[in-house]
């Protein structure tokens, strides 16, 4: 009798996942600290529901968060700065927000990265319109891996990681290819509250968790409120605790105050 296990199958490892494993190698070199918070999103979500009832159009909650994020970074751009060599830090004027956008391909949903360029210089209606245009983008190109990527992934892993490491050492190249900040929404894959703890190559990463309903105090009264779980992750080599705390407070204030939604009335 053979000593081998039975009842299994061997399937190919998806080549596209090599990009993830390569970046994971680089992420281990970062000194990332995380802050977990909850944000009361009752007011903006109520506005979005009322807007749909009035106009029939569904506003993008993610675009709203991106607008608030870009505004908060505008208040202190140090939080999306990058080291340039050992003794310099490069602070960009434009806030380029990288996020994942879902598309439907042959009945299945896939998420692809999209960069909102200079999001801090765009209004909420502009961000919402850009989000919808990106979601409606043709999906034929998502079915195949471009030739240049197939060639890159055919290289040995240590060469791929070396080349990607060179990318991360150039703030200008990184901005052009990856943006300056990332928003990832783990809540889009499930329901209920909860925080995601990401690994990242960015100076600032905002992870949106789930939304849960729980009691809150408003004007001395207890009433049901909707709370979004948010994880703020920063590269401690660039951002200290105090700027991180101020940024988090500013972001919460903007979201809870429905920043920019009045422009959609």
PDB file of C-alpha atoms in Angstrom:
ATOM      1  CA  UNK A   1       0.000   0.000   0.000  1.00  0.00           C
ATOM      2  CA  UNK A   2       1.355   3.433  -0.953  1.00  0.00           C
ATOM      3  CA  UNK A   3       2.355   5.781   1.857  1.00  0.00           C
ATOM      4  CA  UNK A   4       0.990   8.778  -0.034  1.00  0.00           C
ATOM      5  CA  UNK A   5      -2.196  10.506   1.088  1.00  0.00           C
ATOM      6  CA  UNK A   6      -5.309  10.044  -1.003  1.00  0.00           C
ATOM      7  CA  UNK A   7      -8.282  12.292  -1.583  1.00  0.00           C
ATOM      8  CA  UNK A   8      -6.585  15.480  -2.785  1.00  0.00           C
ATOM      9  CA  UNK A   9      -5.810  17.305  -5.994  1.00  0.00           C
ATOM     10  CA  UNK A  10      -3.034  19.604  -7.170  1.00  0.00           C
ATOM     11  CA  UNK A  11      -4.029  22.842  -8.893  1.00  0.00           C
ATOM     12  CA  UNK A  12      -1.839  25.565 -10.447  1.00  0.00           C
ATOM     13  CA  UNK A  13      -0.842  28.476  -8.205  1.00  0.00           C
ATOM     14  CA  UNK A  14      -2.372  31.617  -9.791  1.00  0.00           C
ATOM     15  CA  UNK A  15       0.400  33.672 -11.348  1.00  0.00           C
ATOM     16  CA  UNK A  16      -1.374  36.904 -10.433  1.00  0.00           C
ATOM     17  CA  UNK A  17      -0.906  36.060  -6.729  1.00  0.00           C
ATOM     18  CA  UNK A  18       2.858  36.242  -7.162  1.00  0.00           C
ATOM     19  CA  UNK A  19       2.489  40.029  -7.134  1.00  0.00           C
ATOM     20  CA  UNK A  20       0.935  39.754  -3.679  1.00  0.00           C
ATOM     21  CA  UNK A  21       3.602  37.433  -2.285  1.00  0.00           C
ATOM     22  CA  UNK A  22       6.359  39.679  -3.665  1.00  0.00           C
ATOM     23  CA  UNK A  23       4.895  42.749  -1.975  1.00  0.00           C
ATOM     24  CA  UNK A  24       4.444  40.784   1.256  1.00  0.00           C
ATOM     25  CA  UNK A  25       8.201  40.324   1.326  1.00  0.00           C
ATOM     26  CA  UNK A  26       8.625  44.109   1.132  1.00  0.00           C
ATOM     27  CA  UNK A  27       5.903  44.774   3.708  1.00  0.00           C
ATOM     28  CA  UNK A  28       7.836  42.862   6.366  1.00  0.00           C
ATOM     29  CA  UNK A  29      10.526  45.558   6.173  1.00  0.00           C
ATOM     30  CA  UNK A  30       8.096  48.331   7.180  1.00  0.00           C
ATOM     31  CA  UNK A  31       7.595  49.512  10.763  1.00  0.00           C
ATOM     32  CA  UNK A  32       3.822  49.823  10.647  1.00  0.00           C
ATOM     33  CA  UNK A  33       1.711  50.835  13.646  1.00  0.00           C
ATOM     34  CA  UNK A  34      -2.062  50.504  13.726  1.00  0.00           C
ATOM     35  CA  UNK A  35      -4.846  52.463  15.365  1.00  0.00           C
ATOM     36  CA  UNK A  36      -8.358  51.023  15.669  1.00  0.00           C
ATOM     37  CA  UNK A  37     -11.327  53.345  15.916  1.00  0.00           C
ATOM     38  CA  UNK A  38     -15.066  53.536  15.295  1.00  0.00           C
ATOM     39  CA  UNK A  39     -16.714  56.290  13.290  1.00  0.00           C
ATOM     40  CA  UNK A  40     -20.391  57.213  13.571  1.00  0.00           C
ATOM     41  CA  UNK A  41     -21.613  57.099   9.950  1.00  0.00           C
ATOM     42  CA  UNK A  42     -25.314  57.468  10.747  1.00  0.00           C
ATOM     43  CA  UNK A  43     -25.635  60.949   9.229  1.00  0.00           C
ATOM     44  CA  UNK A  44     -23.786  60.355   5.923  1.00  0.00           C
ATOM     45  CA  UNK A  45     -25.523  57.022   5.361  1.00  0.00           C
ATOM     46  CA  UNK A  46     -28.897  58.646   6.062  1.00  0.00           C
ATOM     47  CA  UNK A  47     -28.051  61.366   3.531  1.00  0.00           C
ATOM     48  CA  UNK A  48     -27.121  58.723   0.938  1.00  0.00           C
ATOM     49  CA  UNK A  49     -30.409  56.844   1.494  1.00  0.00           C
ATOM     50  CA  UNK A  50     -32.456  60.039   1.289  1.00  0.00           C
ATOM     51  CA  UNK A  51     -30.601  61.136  -1.836  1.00  0.00           C
ATOM     52  CA  UNK A  52     -31.420  57.805  -3.527  1.00  0.00           C
ATOM     53  CA  UNK A  53     -35.090  58.054  -2.534  1.00  0.00           C
ATOM     54  CA  UNK A  54     -35.227  61.567  -3.974  1.00  0.00           C
ATOM     55  CA  UNK A  55     -33.198  61.085  -7.176  1.00  0.00           C
ATOM     56  CA  UNK A  56     -32.993  57.331  -7.771  1.00  0.00           C
ATOM     57  CA  UNK A  57     -29.193  57.556  -7.802  1.00  0.00           C
ATOM     58  CA  UNK A  58     -27.056  55.574  -5.365  1.00  0.00           C
ATOM     59  CA  UNK A  59     -24.112  57.603  -4.099  1.00  0.00           C
ATOM     60  CA  UNK A  60     -20.810  55.839  -3.536  1.00  0.00           C
ATOM     61  CA  UNK A  61     -19.998  55.535   0.151  1.00  0.00           C
ATOM     62  CA  UNK A  62     -16.392  54.673  -0.707  1.00  0.00           C
ATOM     63  CA  UNK A  63     -16.066  57.835  -2.810  1.00  0.00           C
ATOM     64  CA  UNK A  64     -17.371  59.800   0.171  1.00  0.00           C
ATOM     65  CA  UNK A  65     -14.731  58.247   2.438  1.00  0.00           C
ATOM     66  CA  UNK A  66     -12.025  59.000  -0.148  1.00  0.00           C
ATOM     67  CA  UNK A  67     -13.118  62.646  -0.240  1.00  0.00           C
ATOM     68  CA  UNK A  68     -12.934  62.896   3.549  1.00  0.00           C
ATOM     69  CA  UNK A  69      -9.561  61.141   3.592  1.00  0.00           C
ATOM     70  CA  UNK A  70      -8.088  63.470   0.970  1.00  0.00           C
ATOM     71  CA  UNK A  71      -9.318  66.517   2.904  1.00  0.00           C
ATOM     72  CA  UNK A  72      -7.855  65.196   6.182  1.00  0.00           C
ATOM     73  CA  UNK A  73      -4.476  64.595   4.519  1.00  0.00           C
ATOM     74  CA  UNK A  74      -4.640  68.115   3.075  1.00  0.00           C
ATOM     75  CA  UNK A  75      -4.624  69.392   6.658  1.00  0.00           C
ATOM     76  CA  UNK A  76      -1.261  67.684   7.316  1.00  0.00           C
ATOM     77  CA  UNK A  77       0.413  66.240   4.243  1.00  0.00           C
ATOM     78  CA  UNK A  78       3.198  64.749   6.358  1.00  0.00           C
ATOM     79  CA  UNK A  79       0.982  61.678   6.877  1.00  0.00           C
ATOM     80  CA  UNK A  80       1.422  60.637   3.236  1.00  0.00           C
ATOM     81  CA  UNK A  81       5.087  61.599   2.897  1.00  0.00           C
ATOM     82  CA  UNK A  82       7.825  59.176   1.841  1.00  0.00           C
ATOM     83  CA  UNK A  83      11.491  58.891   2.685  1.00  0.00           C
ATOM     84  CA  UNK A  84      13.883  59.901  -0.068  1.00  0.00           C
ATOM     85  CA  UNK A  85      17.191  58.345   0.826  1.00  0.00           C
ATOM     86  CA  UNK A  86      18.280  58.335   4.461  1.00  0.00           C
ATOM     87  CA  UNK A  87      18.108  62.040   5.293  1.00  0.00           C
ATOM     88  CA  UNK A  88      15.194  63.463   3.289  1.00  0.00           C
ATOM     89  CA  UNK A  89      11.415  63.163   3.261  1.00  0.00           C
ATOM     90  CA  UNK A  90       9.346  63.968   0.176  1.00  0.00           C
ATOM     91  CA  UNK A  91       5.889  65.453   0.829  1.00  0.00           C
ATOM     92  CA  UNK A  92       3.527  65.404  -2.152  1.00  0.00           C
ATOM     93  CA  UNK A  93       0.966  68.141  -2.833  1.00  0.00           C
ATOM     94  CA  UNK A  94      -1.462  65.787  -4.604  1.00  0.00           C
ATOM     95  CA  UNK A  95      -3.220  63.059  -2.647  1.00  0.00           C
ATOM     96  CA  UNK A  96      -3.429  60.070  -4.993  1.00  0.00           C
ATOM     97  CA  UNK A  97      -5.763  57.496  -3.404  1.00  0.00           C
ATOM     98  CA  UNK A  98      -5.439  53.866  -4.476  1.00  0.00           C
ATOM     99  CA  UNK A  99      -8.425  51.622  -3.814  1.00  0.00           C
ATOM    100  CA  UNK A 100     -10.023  48.441  -5.133  1.00  0.00           C
ATOM    101  CA  UNK A 101     -13.068  48.670  -7.370  1.00  0.00           C
ATOM    102  CA  UNK A 102     -15.345  45.714  -8.026  1.00  0.00           C
ATOM    103  CA  UNK A 103     -16.226  44.709 -11.578  1.00  0.00           C
ATOM    104  CA  UNK A 104     -18.378  41.874 -12.825  1.00  0.00           C
ATOM    105  CA  UNK A 105     -16.674  39.519 -15.289  1.00  0.00           C
ATOM    106  CA  UNK A 106     -18.675  36.576 -16.673  1.00  0.00           C
ATOM    107  CA  UNK A 107     -20.996  36.666 -13.683  1.00  0.00           C
ATOM    108  CA  UNK A 108     -18.174  36.781 -11.125  1.00  0.00           C
ATOM    109  CA  UNK A 109     -17.001  39.822  -9.193  1.00  0.00           C
ATOM    110  CA  UNK A 110     -13.333  40.766  -9.263  1.00  0.00           C
ATOM    111  CA  UNK A 111     -11.592  43.715  -7.603  1.00  0.00           C
ATOM    112  CA  UNK A 112      -8.968  45.743  -9.444  1.00  0.00           C
ATOM    113  CA  UNK A 113      -6.879  48.697  -8.221  1.00  0.00           C
ATOM    114  CA  UNK A 114      -7.799  52.208  -9.282  1.00  0.00           C
ATOM    115  CA  UNK A 115      -6.078  55.498  -8.377  1.00  0.00           C
ATOM    116  CA  UNK A 116      -8.036  58.690  -7.740  1.00  0.00           C
ATOM    117  CA  UNK A 117      -5.459  61.277  -8.796  1.00  0.00           C
ATOM    118  CA  UNK A 118      -5.301  64.547  -6.838  1.00  0.00           C
ATOM    119  CA  UNK A 119      -8.377  63.555  -4.823  1.00  0.00           C
ATOM    120  CA  UNK A 120      -7.764  66.520  -2.514  1.00  0.00           C
ATOM    121  CA  UNK A 121      -8.479  68.868  -5.419  1.00  0.00           C
ATOM    122  CA  UNK A 122     -11.783  67.268  -6.437  1.00  0.00           C
ATOM    123  CA  UNK A 123     -15.292  67.868  -5.169  1.00  0.00           C
ATOM    124  CA  UNK A 124     -17.474  65.083  -3.808  1.00  0.00           C
ATOM    125  CA  UNK A 125     -19.642  65.062  -6.981  1.00  0.00           C
ATOM    126  CA  UNK A 126     -16.474  64.698  -9.080  1.00  0.00           C
ATOM    127  CA  UNK A 127     -15.221  61.799  -6.963  1.00  0.00           C
ATOM    128  CA  UNK A 128     -18.613  60.080  -7.093  1.00  0.00           C
ATOM    129  CA  UNK A 129     -18.786  60.470 -10.880  1.00  0.00           C
ATOM    130  CA  UNK A 130     -15.238  59.140 -11.273  1.00  0.00           C
ATOM    131  CA  UNK A 131     -16.066  56.136  -9.080  1.00  0.00           C
ATOM    132  CA  UNK A 132     -19.101  55.223 -11.189  1.00  0.00           C
ATOM    133  CA  UNK A 133     -17.136  55.619 -14.430  1.00  0.00           C
ATOM    134  CA  UNK A 134     -14.378  53.374 -13.084  1.00  0.00           C
ATOM    135  CA  UNK A 135     -16.925  50.737 -12.038  1.00  0.00           C
ATOM    136  CA  UNK A 136     -18.452  50.730 -15.533  1.00  0.00           C
ATOM    137  CA  UNK A 137     -15.083  50.358 -17.237  1.00  0.00           C
ATOM    138  CA  UNK A 138     -14.840  47.596 -19.814  1.00  0.00           C
ATOM    139  CA  UNK A 139     -13.805  44.349 -18.179  1.00  0.00           C
ATOM    140  CA  UNK A 140     -12.396  42.392 -21.118  1.00  0.00           C
ATOM    141  CA  UNK A 141      -8.846  43.308 -20.179  1.00  0.00           C
ATOM    142  CA  UNK A 142      -9.212  41.773 -16.704  1.00  0.00           C
ATOM    143  CA  UNK A 143      -9.467  38.247 -18.084  1.00  0.00           C
ATOM    144  CA  UNK A 144      -5.869  37.990 -19.279  1.00  0.00           C
ATOM    145  CA  UNK A 145      -2.504  38.899 -17.802  1.00  0.00           C
ATOM    146  CA  UNK A 146      -0.570  41.406 -19.976  1.00  0.00           C
ATOM    147  CA  UNK A 147       2.583  40.101 -21.662  1.00  0.00           C
ATOM    148  CA  UNK A 148       4.883  42.387 -19.644  1.00  0.00           C
ATOM    149  CA  UNK A 149       3.448  40.975 -16.411  1.00  0.00           C
ATOM    150  CA  UNK A 150       3.813  37.398 -17.629  1.00  0.00           C
ATOM    151  CA  UNK A 151       7.460  38.100 -18.394  1.00  0.00           C
ATOM    152  CA  UNK A 152       7.977  39.768 -15.010  1.00  0.00           C
ATOM    153  CA  UNK A 153       6.383  36.889 -13.094  1.00  0.00           C
ATOM    154  CA  UNK A 154       8.531  34.391 -14.992  1.00  0.00           C
ATOM    155  CA  UNK A 155      11.621  35.868 -13.290  1.00  0.00           C
ATOM    156  CA  UNK A 156      13.003  34.275 -10.105  1.00  0.00           C
ATOM    157  CA  UNK A 157      11.361  35.574  -6.923  1.00  0.00           C
ATOM    158  CA  UNK A 158      14.499  37.266  -5.562  1.00  0.00           C
ATOM    159  CA  UNK A 159      14.845  39.304  -8.779  1.00  0.00           C
ATOM    160  CA  UNK A 160      11.177  40.340  -8.710  1.00  0.00           C
ATOM    161  CA  UNK A 161      11.457  41.442  -5.072  1.00  0.00           C
ATOM    162  CA  UNK A 162      14.674  43.354  -5.829  1.00  0.00           C
ATOM    163  CA  UNK A 163      13.006  45.231  -8.687  1.00  0.00           C
ATOM    164  CA  UNK A 164       9.916  46.002  -6.621  1.00  0.00           C
ATOM    165  CA  UNK A 165      12.163  47.181  -3.803  1.00  0.00           C
ATOM    166  CA  UNK A 166      13.765  49.641  -6.214  1.00  0.00           C
ATOM    167  CA  UNK A 167      10.261  50.909  -7.016  1.00  0.00           C
ATOM    168  CA  UNK A 168       9.463  51.547  -3.359  1.00  0.00           C
ATOM    169  CA  UNK A 169      12.701  53.507  -2.886  1.00  0.00           C
ATOM    170  CA  UNK A 170      11.654  56.072  -5.507  1.00  0.00           C
ATOM    171  CA  UNK A 171       8.810  58.241  -4.135  1.00  0.00           C
ATOM    172  CA  UNK A 172       8.037  59.698  -7.584  1.00  0.00           C
ATOM    173  CA  UNK A 173       7.885  56.279  -9.274  1.00  0.00           C
ATOM    174  CA  UNK A 174       5.861  54.871  -6.400  1.00  0.00           C
ATOM    175  CA  UNK A 175       3.360  57.735  -6.690  1.00  0.00           C
ATOM    176  CA  UNK A 176       3.026  57.216 -10.432  1.00  0.00           C
ATOM    177  CA  UNK A 177       2.480  53.452 -10.146  1.00  0.00           C
ATOM    178  CA  UNK A 178       0.793  52.959  -6.767  1.00  0.00           C
ATOM    179  CA  UNK A 179      -0.497  56.372  -5.629  1.00  0.00           C
ATOM    180  CA  UNK A 180       0.423  57.962  -2.286  1.00  0.00           C
ATOM    181  CA  UNK A 181      -2.178  56.446   0.065  1.00  0.00           C
ATOM    182  CA  UNK A 182      -4.409  53.386   0.000  1.00  0.00           C
ATOM    183  CA  UNK A 183      -7.976  52.690   1.115  1.00  0.00           C
ATOM    184  CA  UNK A 184      -8.955  49.064   1.430  1.00  0.00           C
ATOM    185  CA  UNK A 185     -12.481  47.976   2.337  1.00  0.00           C
ATOM    186  CA  UNK A 186     -12.542  44.550   3.957  1.00  0.00           C
ATOM    187  CA  UNK A 187     -16.151  45.260   4.899  1.00  0.00           C
ATOM    188  CA  UNK A 188     -17.135  44.877   1.239  1.00  0.00           C
ATOM    189  CA  UNK A 189     -16.597  41.112   1.589  1.00  0.00           C
ATOM    190  CA  UNK A 190     -18.819  40.525   4.596  1.00  0.00           C
ATOM    191  CA  UNK A 191     -21.432  41.932   6.942  1.00  0.00           C
ATOM    192  CA  UNK A 192     -21.192  43.119  10.528  1.00  0.00           C
ATOM    193  CA  UNK A 193     -18.576  45.030  12.470  1.00  0.00           C
ATOM    194  CA  UNK A 194     -14.902  44.212  12.808  1.00  0.00           C
ATOM    195  CA  UNK A 195     -11.462  45.608  12.020  1.00  0.00           C
ATOM    196  CA  UNK A 196      -8.917  44.548   9.451  1.00  0.00           C
ATOM    197  CA  UNK A 197      -5.195  44.634  10.314  1.00  0.00           C
ATOM    198  CA  UNK A 198      -3.382  45.183   7.016  1.00  0.00           C
ATOM    199  CA  UNK A 199       0.157  44.754   5.826  1.00  0.00           C
ATOM    200  CA  UNK A 200       1.142  47.660   3.620  1.00  0.00           C
ATOM    201  CA  UNK A 201       3.974  49.357   1.736  1.00  0.00           C
ATOM    202  CA  UNK A 202       2.297  52.771   2.081  1.00  0.00           C
ATOM    203  CA  UNK A 203       3.065  55.466   4.646  1.00  0.00           C
ATOM    204  CA  UNK A 204      -0.690  55.678   5.288  1.00  0.00           C
ATOM    205  CA  UNK A 205      -3.251  52.919   4.832  1.00  0.00           C
ATOM    206  CA  UNK A 206      -6.924  53.246   5.818  1.00  0.00           C
ATOM    207  CA  UNK A 207      -8.792  49.968   6.214  1.00  0.00           C
ATOM    208  CA  UNK A 208     -12.586  50.109   6.300  1.00  0.00           C
ATOM    209  CA  UNK A 209     -14.135  47.277   8.275  1.00  0.00           C
ATOM    210  CA  UNK A 210     -17.765  46.444   8.782  1.00  0.00           C
ATOM    211  CA  UNK A 211     -20.685  48.628   9.842  1.00  0.00           C
ATOM    212  CA  UNK A 212     -22.676  47.660  12.898  1.00  0.00           C
ATOM    213  CA  UNK A 213     -25.653  49.195  14.686  1.00  0.00           C
ATOM    214  CA  UNK A 214     -25.311  49.889  18.400  1.00  0.00           C
ATOM    215  CA  UNK A 215     -26.635  52.378  20.973  1.00  0.00           C
ATOM    216  CA  UNK A 216     -25.150  55.878  20.928  1.00  0.00           C
ATOM    217  CA  UNK A 217     -25.712  59.056  22.919  1.00  0.00           C
ATOM    218  CA  UNK A 218     -27.008  62.063  20.972  1.00  0.00           C
ATOM    219  CA  UNK A 219     -28.010  65.244  22.833  1.00  0.00           C
ATOM    220  CA  UNK A 220     -28.244  63.266  26.059  1.00  0.00           C
ATOM    221  CA  UNK A 221     -30.511  60.618  24.532  1.00  0.00           C
ATOM    222  CA  UNK A 222     -29.697  57.006  23.715  1.00  0.00           C
ATOM    223  CA  UNK A 223     -30.589  56.087  20.150  1.00  0.00           C
ATOM    224  CA  UNK A 224     -29.455  53.510  17.585  1.00  0.00           C
ATOM    225  CA  UNK A 225     -26.418  54.611  15.557  1.00  0.00           C
ATOM    226  CA  UNK A 226     -24.364  53.066  12.760  1.00  0.00           C
ATOM    227  CA  UNK A 227     -20.650  52.673  13.429  1.00  0.00           C
ATOM    228  CA  UNK A 228     -17.927  51.950  10.888  1.00  0.00           C
ATOM    229  CA  UNK A 229     -14.832  50.088  12.085  1.00  0.00           C
ATOM    230  CA  UNK A 230     -11.728  51.860  10.758  1.00  0.00           C
ATOM    231  CA  UNK A 231      -8.058  50.928  11.048  1.00  0.00           C
ATOM    232  CA  UNK A 232      -5.468  53.668  10.526  1.00  0.00           C
ATOM    233  CA  UNK A 233      -2.023  52.241   9.713  1.00  0.00           C
ATOM    234  CA  UNK A 234       1.091  54.407   9.352  1.00  0.00           C
ATOM    235  CA  UNK A 235       4.793  53.897   8.712  1.00  0.00           C
ATOM    236  CA  UNK A 236       6.379  54.865  12.030  1.00  0.00           C
ATOM    237  CA  UNK A 237       9.617  55.752  10.225  1.00  0.00           C
ATOM    238  CA  UNK A 238       7.750  58.761   8.780  1.00  0.00           C
ATOM    239  CA  UNK A 239       4.753  59.481  11.044  1.00  0.00           C
ATOM    240  CA  UNK A 240       4.777  59.765  14.834  1.00  0.00           C
ATOM    241  CA  UNK A 241       1.913  59.066  17.209  1.00  0.00           C
ATOM    242  CA  UNK A 242       0.769  62.677  17.721  1.00  0.00           C
ATOM    243  CA  UNK A 243       0.324  63.477  13.982  1.00  0.00           C
ATOM    244  CA  UNK A 244      -1.408  60.120  13.566  1.00  0.00           C
ATOM    245  CA  UNK A 245      -3.824  60.956  16.402  1.00  0.00           C
ATOM    246  CA  UNK A 246      -4.565  64.423  14.965  1.00  0.00           C
ATOM    247  CA  UNK A 247      -5.154  62.955  11.503  1.00  0.00           C
ATOM    248  CA  UNK A 248      -7.507  60.304  12.919  1.00  0.00           C
ATOM    249  CA  UNK A 249      -9.508  62.921  14.829  1.00  0.00           C
ATOM    250  CA  UNK A 250      -9.764  65.114  11.725  1.00  0.00           C
ATOM    251  CA  UNK A 251     -10.868  62.197   9.543  1.00  0.00           C
ATOM    252  CA  UNK A 252     -13.556  61.180  12.049  1.00  0.00           C
ATOM    253  CA  UNK A 253     -14.871  64.740  12.262  1.00  0.00           C
ATOM    254  CA  UNK A 254     -15.135  65.012   8.472  1.00  0.00           C
ATOM    255  CA  UNK A 255     -16.908  61.666   8.065  1.00  0.00           C
ATOM    256  CA  UNK A 256     -19.328  62.184  10.946  1.00  0.00           C
ATOM    257  CA  UNK A 257     -20.088  65.695   9.657  1.00  0.00           C
ATOM    258  CA  UNK A 258     -20.973  64.348   6.166  1.00  0.00           C
ATOM    259  CA  UNK A 259     -18.228  66.462   4.602  1.00  0.00           C
ATOM    260  CA  UNK A 260     -18.859  67.346   0.953  1.00  0.00           C
ATOM    261  CA  UNK A 261     -22.273  65.697   0.669  1.00  0.00           C
ATOM    262  CA  UNK A 262     -23.971  69.074   0.743  1.00  0.00           C
ATOM    263  CA  UNK A 263     -22.516  69.621  -2.727  1.00  0.00           C
ATOM    264  CA  UNK A 264     -24.721  66.813  -4.020  1.00  0.00           C
ATOM    265  CA  UNK A 265     -28.017  68.388  -2.945  1.00  0.00           C
TER     266      UNK A 265
END
